[in-house]
Amino acid sequence: MTVPATAPGPRPGVLADGTNAWGRRYLMCPPTHFGVLYEINPWMHTEVTVDRDRAQAQWEGLVATLRAAGAEVVVVDHDPSVPDMVFTANAGIVNGDQFVPSHFRFPERQPETDIFSDWFARQGFTVDRLPTELDHEGAGDALPFGGLLLSGYRFRSDLPATTALSRLTGVAVRAVELVDPRLYHIDITFCPLDERRAICAPAGWDRYGRKVVDALVPEPLWLEDDEALTFCANSVVIGRTVVMPTTPARVGRQLEAWGFDVVTCEVGEFLKAGGGVRCLTLSLDVDLRR
Amino acid sequence: MTAVETFEVEGHIVDSLILAKILDLILDSGADYRMVQVDIGKTAIDPSRAVVEVTAPDDEVMVRLAEMLQVQGANPLTTGDAVLERADQDGVLPAGFYSTTNLDTEVLVGGRWLRAENPEMDCGLVVLDDDGGSEGAPARVRTLPMHRVRAGDRIVVGAQGVRVIAGNLPRGLSSFEFMDSEVSSEKPKALLLRNLADRLRAARDAGAKVLFVGGPAVIHTGGGPEVARLVRDGWIDVVFAGNGFATHDIESNILGTSLGVSITTGAGTEGGHSNHLRVINEVRRHGSIAAAVAAGFIPGGVMYECVRAGVPFLLGGSVRDDGPLPDTMTDVVAAADRMRDLVDGVAVALMGATTLHAIATGNILPASVETFCIDINHAVVTKLADRGSHQAHGIVTDVGPFLGALADELGAGRS
């Protein structure tokens, strides 16, 4: 039942040098129709105006940063009916040539399921659907680490969906209950850095979830509560480069001490909707079976 | 009013500590649980599955708990009504019949959980109308030994809609739990004795019956007069035994020997080997033990006191019986049925120095009956437990002196 914590050789999702094997090819959606038009998390306030030009510039800055770090960026057109489509992390789960589309909790985002399913099918992915009655918000609530998926549940995803996800992907899942509505997805509380390390925001998890992560991650970078609320865990990692929406000084120092290059990328317009760098990207190169 | 609900949860519930969380939530809410089933996935990918029966102090707690458990992926196990099939001939259960345990059992019929009457192991379950017939609206469920099946009876088949309530195992007025680790001769007898006496007092105070099951060794070891005074003073309400127990009890009271050996001196007696046969022969001449008592032929003893006090007794026959006594029931199926009738209302069973009658009685007793097995041979207790009477407590000692001490502890008067 238990996956050995120190399996010999690189584990699935990790290269021989210990860096993540995934995170070098991203799906992104330009903020053509982005705005805070409804409120489905504590960060969203409809009275706040999004500066669309500024959002576009920040998004292009992120694309350039990712490409400069060696990543490939694939772009999907923004459907005007779904402003949050910019947050492609919530499109679904990629596992090799398999795509499991999200089932969104809130009606405002539910049309994204078909939009992304069609897109992935056109790209040649096999699209496998979760049972319709179960919600799961994709890579926003499930990130690979240690050869398995760490999945959050409560605010946006249902726990039984993780079982279905495991069946569909053939990958083991550890489920962590999220307890702070401000940290409503696992990707605001957890960022896999490499084979042994991850940024971890225990403020977002119940005591069982903390134990699960503690047992899973050999070298966690524990965030203080105020650090977690800066969205600094909502970052992406390309090899040894960490691209972050904000970088608390202590966090940056620790990452650099571990040998990472830290790049802070301004995405303030998107933080108005409760999304950072990770939320704006979906790794297309995750394959947990090899 | 306690509420009982069974929940099922499936997934990576062990490594994700979900199961631990669920169990903590149950206890924290003031409810209790019983693990009905846990299937652990073989690999990291295989999901595990757990079925947990939750007992909450009331419906309100259960509703709140159910909401919390749902977040953790645990949902009430939806179970359909029990499947019923009509017996197609007398004395034969439908194939696939539900085979009972001796634990309290409930059956879902028409969406209602009905408690099965007369819990008994190795039986079928029959659904009856209120009036005891087999037609119309179901109102009752009871256990049914195979031979009592009648064509047309509605019998429960399969395990769907059947649940066993394990919470009715007798637990401590005064604690016997400490001696349940294993059956052993190395236990403080005086303490066991006092605890047993307390149980008998509690049963008497509660208006419940005490059953005594004895083998002939009770008489051989000098325990006859002790049982007799327990019967006389109202500590024993029902007696089960065999032909040998009654025969040697009567023999010892008429001739002073048990199987020809003097009860007082332990010495053999001239022609003693036939003593018990002559006694049986004379009781047969009287027509019954009661008649022999009435005629003054039997002057004392356990059977005498039973007749005098109106304590019902059942003598179950066997192939090797001498005589037998006229009261010995040689139809074992009829004897078992009579035993079933007599165990109604019994709360405590004492079994002394008998393997066969102890097991026979254990087979028909509900698990809720506190059972004490007093035997010099610990294997008897083990055997009883191996045959499903897990509630049996063992007291490994010489039965005669122990019963004497028990009677003294209870203050039973000597004749």
XYZ file of C-alpha atoms in Angstrom:
705
model
C 0.000 0.000 0.000
C 2.721 2.448 0.936
C 4.955 3.910 -1.716
C 8.532 3.689 -0.473
C 9.764 7.182 0.418
C 13.173 6.511 -1.087
C 12.717 4.283 -4.073
C 15.958 3.530 -5.933
C 16.484 5.516 -9.150
C 14.423 8.419 -10.406
C 10.755 8.130 -9.612
C 7.963 8.867 -12.091
C 7.861 12.580 -12.834
C 11.512 13.180 -11.933
C 14.658 13.286 -14.094
C 17.966 11.672 -13.168
C 19.284 15.011 -11.839
C 16.346 15.193 -9.421
C 14.524 18.023 -11.221
C 10.893 17.669 -12.184
C 10.482 15.879 -15.505
C 7.364 17.958 -16.099
C 6.757 21.695 -16.190
C 8.579 22.411 -19.426
C 5.517 22.725 -21.672
C 2.508 24.834 -20.689
C -0.985 25.517 -21.928
C -1.970 29.153 -21.414
C -4.956 31.299 -22.333
C -4.585 35.056 -23.033
C -6.867 37.286 -20.913
C -8.841 38.554 -23.906
C -12.126 38.426 -22.001
C -10.793 38.316 -18.441
C -12.457 40.219 -15.618
C -13.806 39.762 -12.103
C -17.423 39.375 -13.092
C -18.575 37.145 -10.191
C -17.301 36.093 -6.768
C -16.478 32.442 -6.150
C -13.534 32.850 -3.767
C -12.721 35.363 -1.009
C -10.285 37.230 -3.249
C -12.857 38.104 -5.885
C -14.789 41.363 -5.521
C -16.892 42.431 -8.456
C -16.433 46.091 -7.545
C -12.726 45.699 -8.308
C -11.909 46.575 -11.876
C -9.397 44.594 -13.851
C -7.133 46.656 -16.053
C -7.344 44.471 -19.127
C -4.369 46.054 -20.890
C -2.294 45.626 -17.793
C -3.528 42.049 -17.461
C -2.555 41.377 -21.073
C 0.895 42.859 -20.469
C 1.411 40.795 -17.308
C 0.288 37.653 -19.101
C 2.701 38.307 -21.961
C 5.420 38.962 -19.395
C 4.742 35.559 -17.850
C 4.856 33.860 -21.255
C 8.196 35.527 -21.968
C 9.541 34.528 -18.525
C 8.554 30.912 -18.993
C 10.053 30.778 -22.461
C 13.239 32.429 -21.181
C 13.432 29.701 -18.541
C 13.319 27.113 -21.307
C 9.624 26.226 -21.320
C 7.398 25.911 -24.343
C 4.044 27.743 -24.204
C 1.006 26.580 -26.151
C -1.892 29.024 -26.410
C -5.620 28.352 -26.465
C -8.061 31.067 -27.507
C -10.166 32.657 -24.793
C -13.856 31.815 -25.034
C -15.799 34.994 -24.168
C -18.374 33.095 -22.058
C -15.853 32.040 -19.408
C -13.638 34.847 -18.046
C -11.741 32.485 -15.693
C -10.593 30.352 -18.610
C -7.285 32.197 -18.260
C -6.638 29.965 -15.285
C -5.796 26.950 -17.395
C -4.480 24.996 -14.397
C -8.114 24.214 -13.702
C -8.747 22.769 -17.153
C -8.039 19.250 -15.984
C -5.317 16.690 -15.383
C -2.782 15.740 -18.034
C -1.168 12.327 -17.740
C 0.835 11.407 -20.834
C -1.609 11.365 -23.737
C -4.565 11.234 -21.373
C -6.639 14.250 -20.359
C -9.145 14.157 -17.506
C -11.212 17.366 -17.730
C -12.291 19.155 -14.584
C -15.798 19.163 -13.242
C -16.220 22.632 -11.804
C -18.105 23.305 -8.613
C -19.503 26.662 -9.700
C -21.817 27.030 -12.719
C -19.842 30.085 -13.855
C -16.908 27.847 -14.795
C -18.720 24.675 -15.832
C -18.763 25.483 -19.577
C -14.952 25.252 -19.506
C -15.184 21.465 -19.239
C -16.449 21.024 -22.796
C -14.260 23.788 -24.183
C -11.072 22.189 -22.870
C -12.240 18.636 -23.639
C -12.737 19.605 -27.271
C -9.367 21.318 -27.422
C -7.492 18.346 -25.942
C -9.338 15.886 -28.167
C -8.307 17.916 -31.200
C -4.696 17.738 -30.022
C -4.901 13.935 -30.002
C -5.354 13.378 -26.269
C -7.610 10.642 -25.001
C -10.259 12.410 -22.954
C -11.470 10.442 -19.934
C -14.293 11.938 -17.897
C -14.863 11.736 -14.156
C -18.315 10.626 -12.985
C -20.599 13.601 -13.636
C -21.745 13.931 -10.031
C -18.210 14.454 -8.703
C -16.382 17.791 -8.753
C -12.641 18.084 -9.273
C -10.819 21.161 -10.464
C -7.902 19.582 -12.272
C -4.295 20.548 -11.718
C -5.532 23.323 -9.441
C -6.361 20.597 -6.958
C -3.897 17.839 -7.885
C -0.138 18.158 -8.283
C 2.403 15.405 -8.883
C 4.943 14.644 -6.198
C 6.780 11.484 -5.232
C 5.247 9.438 -8.029
C 1.696 10.234 -7.023
C -0.835 13.046 -7.050
C -1.405 15.235 -4.024
C -5.000 16.333 -4.262
C -6.914 18.921 -2.272
C -10.585 18.605 -1.488
C -13.464 20.420 0.164
C -13.925 23.849 -1.409
C -13.771 22.945 -5.104
C -13.142 19.202 -5.338
C -14.895 16.210 -3.804
C -12.880 13.582 -1.998
C -14.512 10.665 -3.903
C -13.354 12.319 -7.138
C -9.763 11.534 -6.140
C -10.612 7.836 -6.114
C -12.140 8.133 -9.559
C -9.109 10.130 -10.702
C -6.795 7.413 -9.443
C -8.795 4.778 -11.322
C -8.741 6.762 -14.548
C -5.044 7.630 -14.440
C -3.641 4.562 -12.722
C -1.822 6.886 -10.349
C -2.011 6.790 -6.557
C -3.571 9.851 -4.951
C -3.049 11.339 -1.512
C -5.955 13.535 -0.517
C -5.578 16.557 1.739
C -8.505 18.442 3.202
C -8.301 22.199 2.659
C -9.512 24.264 5.593
C -8.959 27.928 4.683
C -11.317 29.303 2.005
C -8.645 31.821 1.012
C -6.408 28.865 0.115
C -9.164 27.127 -1.815
C -7.045 25.017 -4.192
C -4.091 22.770 -3.354
C -1.942 24.754 -5.807
C -2.092 27.783 -3.506
C -0.688 25.650 -0.683
C 1.732 23.319 -2.415
C 4.409 23.615 -5.083
C 6.557 20.608 -6.028
C 10.130 21.889 -6.487
C 12.064 18.729 -7.261
C 12.404 15.114 -6.257
C 12.722 15.888 -2.535
C 11.478 19.424 -2.021
C 8.215 21.302 -2.141
C 6.819 24.605 -0.925
C 4.192 23.765 1.673
C 1.568 25.972 3.313
C 0.244 23.974 6.277
C -2.156 26.821 7.094
C -4.302 25.484 4.280
C -4.605 21.906 5.557
C -6.187 20.073 8.431
C -3.973 18.133 10.841
C -4.374 14.890 8.903
C -3.344 16.612 5.680
C -0.277 18.051 7.386
C 0.752 14.565 8.474
C 0.217 13.223 4.960
C 2.409 15.926 3.422
C 4.976 15.604 6.195
C 5.313 11.910 5.381
C 5.415 12.544 1.639
C 7.900 15.417 1.289
C 11.434 14.769 2.570
C 12.475 18.460 2.545
C 9.498 20.782 2.800
C 9.800 24.562 2.678
C 7.168 25.372 5.301
C 5.452 28.706 4.715
C 4.362 30.975 7.529
C 0.687 31.881 7.345
C 1.327 35.413 6.031
C 3.727 34.041 3.431
C 1.115 31.562 2.256
C -1.416 34.331 1.748
C 0.931 36.087 -0.719
C 0.256 33.209 -3.189
C 3.976 32.439 -3.312
C 3.216 28.700 -3.477
C 1.218 29.336 -6.649
C 4.438 29.118 -8.629
C 5.802 26.979 -11.435
C 9.166 25.254 -11.694
C 11.099 24.771 -14.917
C 14.088 22.632 -14.094
C 15.955 24.770 -11.556
C 13.996 27.977 -12.189
C 11.079 28.919 -9.939
C 8.692 31.490 -11.396
C 6.692 33.099 -8.589
C 3.918 35.701 -8.395
C 5.470 37.073 -5.196
C 8.624 36.103 -3.370
C 8.755 36.647 0.377
C 12.406 37.345 1.261
C 12.840 34.317 3.492
C 11.340 32.028 0.874
C 13.559 33.432 -1.864
C 16.686 32.961 0.268
C 15.817 29.340 1.009
C 15.115 28.570 -2.653
C 18.421 30.110 -3.677
C 20.221 28.227 -0.937
C 18.839 25.053 -2.509
C 20.256 26.134 -5.871
C 17.108 27.438 -7.566
C 16.963 30.585 -9.693
C 14.018 32.609 -8.486
C 12.125 34.855 -10.916
C 9.293 37.015 -9.627
C 6.710 37.710 -12.288
C 4.139 40.434 -11.708
C 0.609 39.036 -12.144
C -1.268 41.417 -9.826
C -4.296 41.756 -12.114
C -4.879 38.016 -11.865
C -4.396 37.926 -8.098
C -7.554 40.082 -8.011
C -9.389 36.926 -9.093
C -7.464 34.683 -6.714
C -5.013 33.252 -9.223
C -1.242 33.387 -9.569
C 1.421 31.938 -11.832
C 0.436 28.294 -11.357
C -3.226 29.045 -11.944
C -2.387 30.683 -15.278
C -0.584 27.589 -16.584
C -1.283 23.926 -17.167
C 1.644 21.540 -17.553
C 1.109 19.562 -20.726
C 4.063 17.261 -20.102
C 2.971 15.492 -16.918
C 3.240 11.743 -17.260
C 3.002 9.901 -13.982
C 3.271 6.468 -15.539
C 6.912 6.799 -16.485
C -33.112 6.605 21.223
C -29.826 5.559 19.667
C -29.448 5.784 15.915
C -27.519 3.209 13.924
C -26.288 3.756 10.390
C -23.707 2.012 8.274
C -21.299 4.086 6.200
C -19.074 3.081 3.351
C -15.932 4.861 2.235
C -13.637 3.943 -0.613
C -10.403 5.360 -1.953
C -6.876 5.978 -0.743
C -8.267 6.271 2.724
C -5.383 4.721 4.610
C -2.373 6.628 3.277
C -4.375 9.847 3.165
C -5.443 9.263 6.795
C -9.061 9.665 5.728
C -10.142 6.576 7.621
C -8.396 7.799 10.771
C -10.126 11.147 10.339
C -13.517 9.518 9.882
C -13.117 7.435 13.017
C -11.975 10.507 14.972
C -14.973 12.488 13.706
C -17.304 9.733 14.845
C -15.831 9.581 18.339
C -15.538 13.368 18.645
C -19.228 13.702 17.861
C -20.108 11.460 20.789
C -21.000 8.489 18.611
C -19.318 5.109 18.543
C -18.376 2.840 15.688
C -17.732 -0.745 14.742
C -15.595 -1.650 11.762
C -17.742 -3.979 9.736
C -15.272 -4.484 6.929
C -11.889 -3.157 5.850
C -10.397 -4.138 2.520
C -6.927 -2.683 2.139
C -5.764 -2.133 -1.424
C -2.844 -4.372 -2.368
C -0.903 -1.737 -4.281
C -0.582 2.023 -3.883
C -3.061 2.436 -6.697
C -5.720 0.022 -5.478
C -8.356 1.822 -3.474
C -9.133 0.587 0.010
C -12.678 0.238 1.263
C -14.111 0.414 4.735
C -17.592 -0.196 6.055
C -18.222 1.388 9.437
C -21.308 0.943 11.549
C -21.979 4.067 13.550
C -24.087 4.184 16.693
C -25.051 7.733 17.676
C -26.799 8.709 20.913
C -29.683 10.195 18.936
C -30.871 11.066 15.431
C -29.702 14.675 15.686
C -26.098 13.663 16.313
C -26.340 11.151 13.470
C -27.602 13.748 10.983
C -24.824 16.194 11.836
C -22.234 13.444 11.747
C -23.519 12.142 8.413
C -22.994 15.597 6.903
C -19.415 15.697 8.176
C -18.713 12.173 6.986
C -20.054 12.941 3.547
C -17.295 15.544 3.076
C -14.862 12.746 3.857
C -16.436 10.587 1.171
C -18.287 8.309 3.585
C -21.865 7.731 2.566
C -24.647 5.744 4.175
C -24.582 2.254 2.802
C -27.811 1.888 0.947
C -29.121 -1.552 1.491
C -32.152 -3.077 -0.039
C -34.778 -5.109 1.745
C -33.799 -8.626 2.662
C -34.507 -11.064 -0.130
C -37.198 -13.562 0.843
C -37.836 -16.915 -0.723
C -40.592 -19.322 0.088
C -39.595 -22.746 1.375
C -40.834 -25.341 -1.082
C -40.979 -28.248 1.309
C -41.232 -28.969 5.006
C -37.966 -29.193 6.901
C -35.849 -27.742 4.106
C -34.608 -24.149 3.872
C -34.301 -22.553 0.431
C -30.772 -22.894 -0.964
C -28.751 -19.785 -0.140
C -30.603 -19.241 3.157
C -29.064 -16.758 5.574
C -27.370 -18.766 8.301
C -27.636 -17.059 11.667
C -25.125 -16.304 14.394
C -26.091 -16.227 18.064
C -25.836 -12.427 18.046
C -28.773 -10.050 17.919
C -29.738 -9.715 14.275
C -31.934 -7.272 12.379
C -33.620 -7.770 9.045
C -34.755 -5.002 6.690
C -38.301 -5.773 5.592
C -40.427 -3.162 3.875
C -37.832 -0.514 4.712
C -37.971 -1.268 8.450
C -35.320 -2.995 10.507
C -36.942 -5.806 12.476
C -35.102 -7.434 15.361
C -35.036 -11.209 14.973
C -36.648 -12.989 17.909
C -34.913 -15.871 19.688
C -31.327 -15.294 18.531
C -29.782 -18.700 17.879
C -26.857 -19.787 15.760
C -27.088 -22.038 12.723
C -30.717 -21.304 11.950
C -32.610 -19.660 9.127
C -34.624 -16.435 9.470
C -38.334 -16.529 8.785
C -40.521 -13.466 8.245
C -43.883 -13.814 9.942
C -47.069 -11.810 10.184
C -48.049 -10.366 13.498
C -50.300 -13.343 14.135
C -47.482 -15.790 13.473
C -48.714 -16.808 10.054
C -46.777 -16.475 6.843
C -49.115 -14.251 4.807
C -49.822 -10.557 4.555
C -47.892 -7.634 6.031
C -44.646 -8.709 7.662
C -44.352 -7.722 11.248
C -41.940 -10.163 12.868
C -38.765 -12.028 12.141
C -37.516 -14.989 14.106
C -34.864 -17.647 13.908
C -36.016 -20.967 12.596
C -34.208 -24.291 13.000
C -34.134 -26.211 9.759
C -36.477 -28.991 10.862
C -39.179 -26.491 11.819
C -39.450 -25.040 8.314
C -42.835 -25.483 6.695
C -43.465 -25.233 2.971
C -44.490 -21.665 2.160
C -42.482 -20.038 4.977
C -40.803 -16.835 3.808
C -37.102 -17.346 4.482
C -34.340 -14.746 4.234
C -31.792 -15.680 1.546
C -28.408 -14.003 1.113
C -26.974 -11.351 3.400
C -28.650 -8.309 1.872
C -30.788 -6.445 4.349
C -29.426 -8.405 7.299
C -27.254 -6.849 9.959
C -25.773 -8.263 13.093
C -25.698 -6.132 16.223
C -22.525 -7.077 18.033
C -22.965 -4.702 20.927
C -24.977 -7.059 23.076
C -22.186 -9.165 24.450
C -22.534 -9.121 28.207
C -20.364 -6.524 29.855
C -19.498 -5.800 33.385
C -21.623 -5.342 36.377
C -18.657 -6.684 38.237
C -15.877 -7.276 35.856
C -15.186 -10.672 34.426
C -13.256 -9.118 31.585
C -9.959 -9.468 33.416
C -10.154 -13.228 33.167
C -10.992 -13.319 29.493
C -7.431 -13.249 28.281
C -7.318 -17.001 28.153
C -8.795 -20.006 29.794
C -6.475 -21.034 32.544
C -6.361 -22.901 35.823
C -4.136 -20.145 37.155
C -6.857 -17.746 38.119
C -7.842 -16.632 41.623
C -10.806 -18.894 42.325
C -12.138 -16.919 45.271
C -12.424 -13.822 43.117
C -14.100 -15.724 40.290
C -16.459 -17.205 42.809
C -17.477 -13.844 44.232
C -17.944 -12.366 40.777
C -20.058 -15.309 39.670
C -22.177 -15.033 42.820
C -22.686 -11.326 42.061
C -23.905 -12.197 38.582
C -26.394 -14.682 39.966
C -27.669 -12.128 42.460
C -27.975 -9.535 39.691
C -29.940 -12.016 37.576
C -32.265 -12.819 40.450
C -32.768 -9.098 41.216
C -33.594 -8.487 37.563
C -36.132 -11.300 37.530
C -34.054 -13.197 34.976
C -33.593 -16.950 34.946
C -30.471 -18.968 35.685
C -29.874 -22.169 33.753
C -27.786 -25.003 35.124
C -26.335 -27.567 32.738
C -24.608 -30.487 34.432
C -22.788 -33.666 33.624
C -22.552 -36.814 35.790
C -19.147 -35.734 37.099
C -20.985 -33.135 39.165
C -22.506 -36.044 41.072
C -19.338 -38.168 41.068
C -17.347 -35.327 42.622
C -19.869 -34.726 45.373
C -21.483 -31.662 43.853
C -25.018 -33.111 43.803
C -26.098 -31.807 47.217
C -24.654 -28.383 46.355
C -26.703 -28.109 43.167
C -29.690 -29.434 45.085
C -29.527 -26.636 47.638
C -29.034 -24.031 44.892
C -32.254 -25.340 43.315
C -34.059 -25.462 46.649
C -33.125 -21.881 47.488
C -34.243 -20.586 44.119
C -30.851 -19.846 42.567
C -31.437 -22.185 39.629
C -34.547 -21.877 37.468
C -33.941 -24.422 34.705
C -31.833 -27.602 34.590
C -30.497 -29.308 31.473
C -28.724 -32.620 31.821
C -28.582 -36.125 30.464
C -29.680 -39.522 31.592
C -26.441 -40.062 33.538
C -26.653 -36.933 35.667
C -30.203 -37.708 36.794
C -29.469 -41.392 37.283
C -26.436 -40.883 39.491
C -28.154 -38.076 41.385
C -31.012 -40.447 42.202
C -28.642 -43.375 42.830
C -26.581 -41.354 45.280
C -29.645 -40.239 47.175
C -31.125 -43.728 47.417
C -28.042 -45.948 47.687
C -25.305 -43.484 48.654
C -23.223 -44.351 45.599
C -22.537 -42.762 42.263
C -21.825 -45.377 39.604
C -21.385 -47.800 42.485
C -18.766 -45.741 44.313
C -19.651 -44.472 47.757
C -20.105 -40.698 47.726
C -18.987 -40.457 51.359
C -16.080 -42.931 51.538
C -15.023 -43.100 47.897
C -14.893 -46.876 48.194
C -16.418 -49.333 45.802
C -19.438 -51.247 47.018
C -20.390 -54.857 46.586
C -22.408 -55.174 43.363
C -22.244 -51.415 43.017
C -21.777 -51.584 39.272
C -25.475 -52.402 38.940
C -26.739 -49.837 41.459
C -27.651 -47.265 38.864
C -29.437 -49.858 36.722
C -31.607 -50.949 39.645
C -32.451 -47.318 40.383
C -33.373 -46.646 36.761
C -35.457 -49.790 36.748
C -37.441 -48.686 39.774
C -37.986 -45.157 38.470
C -39.244 -46.714 35.251
C -41.647 -48.757 37.387
C -42.979 -45.474 38.849
C -43.385 -44.049 35.373
C -41.529 -40.768 35.937
C -39.105 -39.043 38.254
C -41.942 -36.895 39.587
C -43.972 -39.994 40.387
C -40.976 -41.585 42.104
C -40.536 -38.433 44.186
C -44.223 -38.368 45.038
C -44.083 -42.013 46.092
C -41.166 -41.288 48.394
C -38.807 -43.497 46.400
C -36.475 -40.571 45.702
C -35.725 -38.924 49.059
C -33.528 -35.981 47.964
C -31.084 -34.607 45.421
C -31.177 -32.341 42.426
C -34.031 -34.084 40.631
C -35.988 -34.280 43.876
C -35.582 -30.551 44.497
C -36.523 -29.760 40.907
C -39.744 -31.711 41.249
C -40.492 -30.174 44.649
C -39.750 -26.606 43.526
C -41.368 -26.958 40.107
C -38.056 -26.188 38.406
C -38.311 -27.476 34.837
C -35.628 -29.929 33.789
C -34.764 -31.492 30.513
C -32.886 -34.763 30.216
C -31.458 -35.157 26.720
C -30.845 -38.754 25.720
C -27.980 -40.365 23.877
C -27.219 -43.703 22.246
C -25.179 -45.005 25.168
C -27.760 -44.310 27.881
C -28.687 -47.073 30.266
C -32.411 -47.502 30.782
C -33.090 -44.759 30.078
C -35.018 -42.955 32.774
C -38.626 -42.420 31.700
C -38.088 -38.632 31.617
C -35.103 -38.841 29.280
C -36.057 -37.527 25.851
C -34.667 -39.920 23.288
C -35.851 -37.871 20.324
C -32.971 -35.382 20.213
C -34.712 -33.049 17.804
C -37.708 -32.834 20.123
C -35.307 -32.413 23.060
C -33.559 -29.486 21.362
C -36.931 -27.866 20.650
C -37.913 -28.264 24.294
C -34.568 -26.709 25.293
C -35.325 -23.756 22.987
C -38.608 -23.215 24.813
C -36.922 -23.392 28.200
C -34.061 -20.961 27.511
C -36.535 -18.132 27.013
C -35.822 -15.571 29.740
C -32.510 -17.112 30.759
C -29.801 -14.503 31.454
C -27.077 -16.621 33.041
C -26.045 -20.176 32.194
C -23.824 -22.302 34.444
C -22.324 -25.337 32.781
C -20.660 -27.834 35.062
C -18.494 -30.725 33.967
C -20.213 -31.549 30.733
C -18.908 -31.227 27.215
C -21.798 -32.523 25.160
C -24.634 -30.809 26.991
C -22.630 -27.583 27.273
C -22.107 -27.462 23.526
C -25.708 -28.486 22.832
C -26.936 -25.715 25.085
C -24.409 -23.217 23.750
C -25.765 -23.865 20.282
C -29.223 -22.625 21.177
C -28.313 -19.794 23.539
C -28.255 -16.194 22.326
C -24.837 -14.586 22.739
C -26.433 -12.205 25.217
C -26.717 -14.993 27.800
C -23.761 -14.892 30.172
C -22.290 -18.327 30.108
C -19.935 -19.798 32.707
C -18.290 -23.059 31.977
C -16.899 -24.791 35.069
C -14.725 -27.724 34.193
C -11.494 -29.315 35.328
C -10.584 -29.542 31.642
C -9.985 -26.184 29.955
C -10.550 -27.821 26.566
C -14.301 -27.779 27.201
C -14.380 -23.995 27.332
C -12.188 -23.774 24.258
C -14.478 -26.186 22.453
C -17.514 -24.178 23.376
C -15.931 -20.988 22.055
C -14.758 -22.775 18.907
C -18.357 -23.712 18.206
C -19.451 -20.100 18.302
C -20.381 -19.529 21.948
C -17.767 -16.797 22.316
C -19.533 -15.393 25.314
C -18.504 -18.382 27.461
C -16.305 -17.613 30.447
C -14.160 -20.479 31.651
C -13.524 -21.440 35.239
C -11.043 -24.286 35.302
C -11.507 -26.119 38.572
C -12.973 -29.178 40.225
C -16.697 -28.678 39.839
C -17.950 -30.309 43.058
C -16.062 -28.196 45.614
C -16.538 -25.083 43.471
C -20.332 -25.467 43.472
C -20.237 -25.988 47.224
C -18.319 -22.778 47.694
C -20.698 -21.002 45.319
C -23.714 -22.196 47.263
C -22.039 -21.049 50.500
C -21.243 -17.667 48.974
C -24.898 -17.302 48.014
C -25.970 -18.412 51.476
C -27.911 -21.397 50.199
C -29.027 -23.506 53.150
C -28.020 -27.095 53.664
C -30.713 -29.692 54.085
